[in-house]
XYZ file of C-alpha atoms in Angstrom:
332
model
C 5.783 10.704 -28.780
C 9.272 11.497 -30.026
C 8.643 15.089 -28.969
C 8.205 13.631 -25.339
C 11.415 11.202 -25.164
C 13.757 14.360 -26.738
C 12.073 16.005 -23.533
C 12.966 13.368 -21.079
C 16.115 13.600 -22.838
C 17.104 16.861 -22.105
C 15.836 16.806 -18.823
C 17.815 13.721 -18.222
C 21.071 15.576 -19.343
C 20.046 18.698 -17.474
C 20.500 16.569 -14.079
C 23.415 14.851 -14.338
C 26.743 16.146 -15.442
C 27.300 13.749 -18.684
C 25.319 10.158 -19.678
C 26.807 7.762 -21.749
C 24.621 6.358 -24.874
C 24.064 3.041 -23.203
C 22.569 5.189 -20.068
C 20.349 7.072 -22.037
C 18.979 4.382 -23.942
C 18.261 2.523 -20.982
C 16.562 5.193 -19.473
C 14.667 6.047 -22.501
C 13.723 2.145 -23.594
C 15.065 2.992 -26.866
C 18.284 1.661 -28.774
C 21.672 3.620 -29.023
C 21.257 4.685 -31.927
C 18.100 5.978 -31.314
C 19.842 8.208 -28.894
C 22.252 9.348 -31.323
C 19.408 10.495 -33.917
C 17.781 12.393 -30.782
C 20.893 13.725 -29.897
C 21.624 15.195 -33.448
C 17.913 16.264 -33.765
C 18.189 18.448 -30.341
C 21.406 19.686 -31.888
C 19.844 20.630 -35.053
C 17.066 22.603 -32.991
C 19.365 24.572 -30.884
C 19.851 22.680 -27.740
C 23.513 22.532 -26.884
C 24.070 18.344 -26.731
C 27.650 17.349 -27.228
C 28.993 13.979 -27.510
C 32.446 13.434 -25.941
C 34.115 10.625 -27.817
C 35.901 7.910 -26.565
C 35.740 5.086 -23.774
C 34.627 7.403 -21.069
C 32.629 9.747 -23.511
C 28.839 10.098 -23.229
C 26.498 13.547 -24.175
C 26.217 16.406 -21.990
C 24.915 19.948 -22.305
C 27.334 22.741 -22.975
C 26.952 26.356 -21.721
C 25.064 26.169 -18.713
C 21.983 25.370 -20.761
C 18.549 25.483 -18.983
C 15.165 24.333 -20.539
C 12.312 26.056 -18.917
C 10.510 22.701 -19.880
C 10.159 22.003 -15.747
C 6.408 22.396 -15.189
C 4.524 19.924 -13.567
C 1.295 18.911 -15.233
C -1.238 18.187 -12.441
C -1.288 14.536 -13.173
C 2.996 14.517 -12.571
C 2.290 16.577 -9.423
C -0.214 14.371 -8.276
C 2.106 11.704 -8.714
C 4.862 12.911 -7.222
C 3.127 13.251 -4.172
C 3.169 9.289 -3.563
C 6.625 8.537 -5.615
C 7.761 7.152 -1.432
C 5.180 4.391 -2.757
C 7.025 3.201 -5.875
C 5.306 -0.399 -6.143
C 1.949 1.691 -5.364
C 2.426 3.825 -8.397
C 3.529 1.227 -10.701
C 0.267 -0.963 -9.706
C -1.927 2.013 -10.412
C -0.377 2.977 -13.605
C 1.446 5.960 -12.472
C 4.797 5.180 -12.756
C 5.363 7.032 -16.216
C 3.985 10.352 -14.647
C 5.851 10.181 -11.341
C 8.930 9.330 -13.465
C 8.714 12.727 -15.284
C 7.751 14.774 -12.156
C 10.822 13.289 -10.258
C 12.949 14.427 -13.860
C 11.747 17.823 -13.727
C 12.195 18.727 -9.834
C 15.499 17.372 -10.679
C 16.338 19.555 -13.485
C 15.123 22.200 -11.642
C 17.302 21.805 -8.323
C 20.474 23.764 -7.836
C 23.899 21.105 -8.536
C 24.455 20.812 -5.146
C 21.076 19.253 -4.321
C 20.662 16.895 -7.455
C 21.446 14.247 -5.458
C 18.679 14.604 -2.688
C 16.391 12.224 -4.554
C 19.124 9.689 -4.492
C 19.897 10.114 -1.112
C 16.494 10.065 0.152
C 16.187 6.899 -1.674
C 18.937 5.303 0.284
C 17.797 6.489 3.691
C 13.541 5.390 3.563
C 12.116 2.661 1.559
C 8.272 1.818 2.113
C 7.117 -2.121 1.526
C 3.836 -2.328 1.923
C 2.893 -5.718 1.827
C 2.768 -8.079 4.642
C 5.202 -10.882 5.469
C 4.789 -14.099 3.774
C 2.204 -13.547 1.130
C 2.859 -12.716 -2.572
C 1.071 -9.694 -3.184
C -1.253 -9.697 -6.397
C -2.274 -6.539 -8.346
C -5.596 -6.835 -9.285
C -6.355 -6.724 -12.771
C -9.145 -3.657 -12.870
C -7.119 -1.533 -10.183
C -5.450 0.881 -12.729
C -8.876 1.220 -14.380
C -10.244 2.172 -10.820
C -7.300 4.463 -10.235
C -7.737 6.890 -13.140
C -11.568 6.929 -12.176
C -10.504 8.231 -8.670
C -7.872 10.803 -10.260
C -10.309 11.974 -12.880
C -13.876 12.167 -10.257
C -15.567 10.114 -13.159
C -18.680 7.771 -11.950
C -17.975 3.998 -13.165
C -20.567 1.073 -13.287
C -19.345 -1.333 -11.119
C -20.225 -5.357 -10.679
C -18.060 -7.498 -7.790
C -18.691 -10.751 -5.578
C -20.611 -10.171 -2.208
C -20.714 -13.721 -0.858
C -22.027 -16.335 -3.807
C -23.713 -13.700 -5.851
C -22.699 -10.753 -8.019
C -23.928 -7.387 -7.342
C -24.155 -4.359 -9.803
C -23.809 -0.506 -8.408
C -22.979 3.125 -9.634
C -20.463 4.121 -7.543
C -18.820 7.267 -7.186
C -14.976 6.366 -6.463
C -13.322 8.657 -3.792
C -10.147 7.162 -2.976
C -7.968 4.289 -2.815
C -6.504 2.807 0.113
C -3.392 -0.158 0.012
C -3.450 -2.079 3.585
C -0.922 -4.971 3.763
C -0.645 -5.272 0.289
C -4.551 -5.872 -0.573
C -6.284 -2.833 -2.226
C -9.549 -0.885 -0.932
C -11.836 1.414 -2.854
C -13.572 3.640 -0.813
C -16.922 5.085 -2.749
C -20.116 6.301 -2.653
C -23.034 4.961 -4.438
C -24.206 7.471 -6.673
C -27.123 9.354 -6.050
C -26.285 10.114 -2.548
C -25.924 7.044 -1.248
C -23.164 6.383 2.227
C -19.839 5.555 1.663
C -18.477 2.083 1.557
C -15.321 0.232 1.278
C -14.842 -2.444 -1.319
C -11.965 -4.740 -1.796
C -10.498 -4.436 -5.164
C -10.060 -7.916 -6.140
C -13.513 -8.577 -5.361
C -14.539 -6.403 -8.473
C -15.504 -8.576 -11.831
C -16.057 -5.628 -13.963
C -15.472 -2.350 -13.722
C -16.931 0.043 -16.671
C -16.213 4.245 -16.443
C -18.792 6.706 -17.320
C -18.430 9.825 -19.410
C -20.091 11.327 -16.592
C -18.248 13.154 -13.466
C -19.346 13.377 -10.038
C -18.603 16.946 -7.794
C -16.844 15.716 -4.408
C -17.819 16.152 -1.182
C -15.416 18.778 0.454
C -15.723 17.125 3.776
C -14.801 13.781 2.769
C -11.545 12.665 4.560
C -9.694 9.517 3.041
C -7.361 9.123 6.361
C -10.313 9.608 8.651
C -12.989 7.486 6.988
C -10.822 4.706 6.617
C -9.552 4.623 10.189
C -12.929 4.698 11.295
C -14.148 1.993 8.704
C -11.118 -0.118 9.931
C -11.795 0.450 13.874
C -15.539 -0.277 13.209
C -14.594 -3.723 10.982
C -12.175 -5.075 13.498
C -14.637 -4.277 16.446
C -17.393 -5.918 14.126
C -15.394 -9.155 14.706
C -15.088 -9.549 18.120
C -18.443 -11.301 19.072
C -17.671 -13.145 22.071
C -15.975 -12.501 25.134
C -13.339 -14.842 27.676
C -11.971 -14.147 31.437
C -8.525 -15.105 31.720
C -6.040 -14.805 34.508
C -2.414 -13.602 33.167
C 0.912 -13.230 34.564
C 3.186 -10.752 34.308
C 4.644 -12.431 31.064
C 1.202 -13.042 29.879
C 0.172 -9.207 30.192
C 3.550 -8.170 28.443
C 2.778 -11.150 25.568
C -1.260 -10.684 25.130
C -0.748 -7.338 22.647
C 1.184 -9.842 20.256
C -0.713 -13.626 20.699
C -4.065 -11.416 19.992
C -5.862 -8.600 18.187
C -3.985 -5.655 19.258
C -7.689 -3.857 19.924
C -8.675 -6.783 21.689
C -5.860 -6.503 23.766
C -6.178 -2.536 24.625
C -9.651 -3.206 25.412
C -8.723 -5.981 28.285
C -6.136 -4.257 29.684
C -7.211 -0.907 29.666
C -9.736 -1.687 32.821
C -7.306 -4.232 34.623
C -7.395 -4.998 38.316
C -4.652 -4.917 41.023
C -2.670 -8.291 40.933
C -3.561 -11.221 42.886
C -0.571 -12.534 45.171
C 0.871 -14.381 42.733
C 1.144 -11.428 40.586
C -1.355 -12.511 38.259
C -4.645 -10.443 37.311
C -8.058 -11.180 35.768
C -9.386 -9.353 32.449
C -11.956 -9.971 30.135
C -10.637 -10.094 26.460
C -13.264 -9.266 23.391
C -12.070 -12.694 20.943
C -13.787 -13.184 17.703
C -14.956 -17.081 18.963
C -13.501 -19.594 21.238
C -11.573 -21.594 18.738
C -9.842 -18.253 17.771
C -9.475 -17.506 21.180
C -7.856 -21.155 21.574
C -5.329 -20.855 19.204
C -4.258 -17.168 20.102
C -3.775 -17.723 23.838
C -2.181 -21.040 23.385
C 0.573 -19.214 21.987
C 1.169 -17.968 25.594
C 1.560 -21.481 27.278
C 1.755 -21.539 30.870
C 1.494 -17.601 31.458
C -2.469 -18.110 30.683
C -5.136 -19.294 32.481
C -9.201 -19.563 30.760
C -11.465 -18.951 33.844
C -14.498 -18.796 31.394
C -16.689 -19.867 29.619
C -16.419 -23.078 31.049
C -16.569 -24.872 27.675
C -12.992 -23.015 26.471
C -11.354 -23.924 29.906
C -12.464 -27.559 28.676
C -10.684 -27.125 25.228
C -7.128 -25.946 26.579
C -7.737 -28.961 29.384
C -7.622 -31.190 26.670
C -4.944 -29.798 24.859
C -2.752 -29.436 28.137
C -3.328 -33.369 28.492
C -2.191 -34.015 25.200
C 0.646 -31.824 25.810
C 1.266 -34.002 28.911
C 1.032 -37.213 26.878
C 3.117 -35.919 24.307
C 5.952 -34.514 26.413
C 5.728 -36.294 30.006
C 6.440 -39.907 28.754
C 10.253 -41.109 29.468
C 11.798 -39.570 26.637
C 12.160 -42.314 24.385
C 10.609 -40.725 21.273
C 7.750 -40.348 19.723
C 7.521 -43.849 18.973
C 7.553 -45.309 22.540
C 4.975 -47.038 24.520
């Protein structure tokens, strides 16, 4: 433990002109007294750590000292490629590996390039979760992530509807979608690839047995295919609507993007009023009513009749609410 801390201290000092004891203590998560002892230990072992006294003092390396301890471990190299998603790294338990990798890369850079990590961090930040929701990290995510990295089979028990199911899985990859974690895995024994929500796992036990990854498996491609298939499976009904030019522009904001694309892909010529008629795939009449209400008077439902009647009833209630004398809600 102390050896790793000493190495980290050298790399920190190598990547910066100097650091105060307080800064080193914060980075190393130790006391300033421990920093002083560690600096003395490094000096006694031949590492030229120099302490500048005084208010603006601190620790620095002298004589252009360069450590050769900059080689990346495999876990550090893998984590480095995920360094643009710090929240995801933290949730998967890879934050320490990524931190060590960044330090080693910074230490290996030329002095003129050492501000590159900070420069990039101030110009790009990925915030994965959706708006208006508090993301929750599934308790079993670090266990699943470790099994993914190590190609290790797991026995998993998860919730499917009202029942719990147990499977022997080969965990291939993790996907973070709008703040929700998913596992793409294959049922052991040559089964098909499936997608599981991590927060529905009730228990995950990694096994000693490892599996051989299918070299043809493509995680981004698999996820795209599964996501499109899932989104399409929800669109079980169809409605026929007329849209004003404004309604055409607003459709993709009111309904599922896939639904809007399918509807507008076969749109015909506008009628004399500039409106177009389209067939719109929807999840259900109830969902269609909620979504299309957002378009207001820029949409007219033609079919099915039951949905048209629902909109007529809604219009009548709105007319009764807003079509009075303006005396307020208590009028009448």
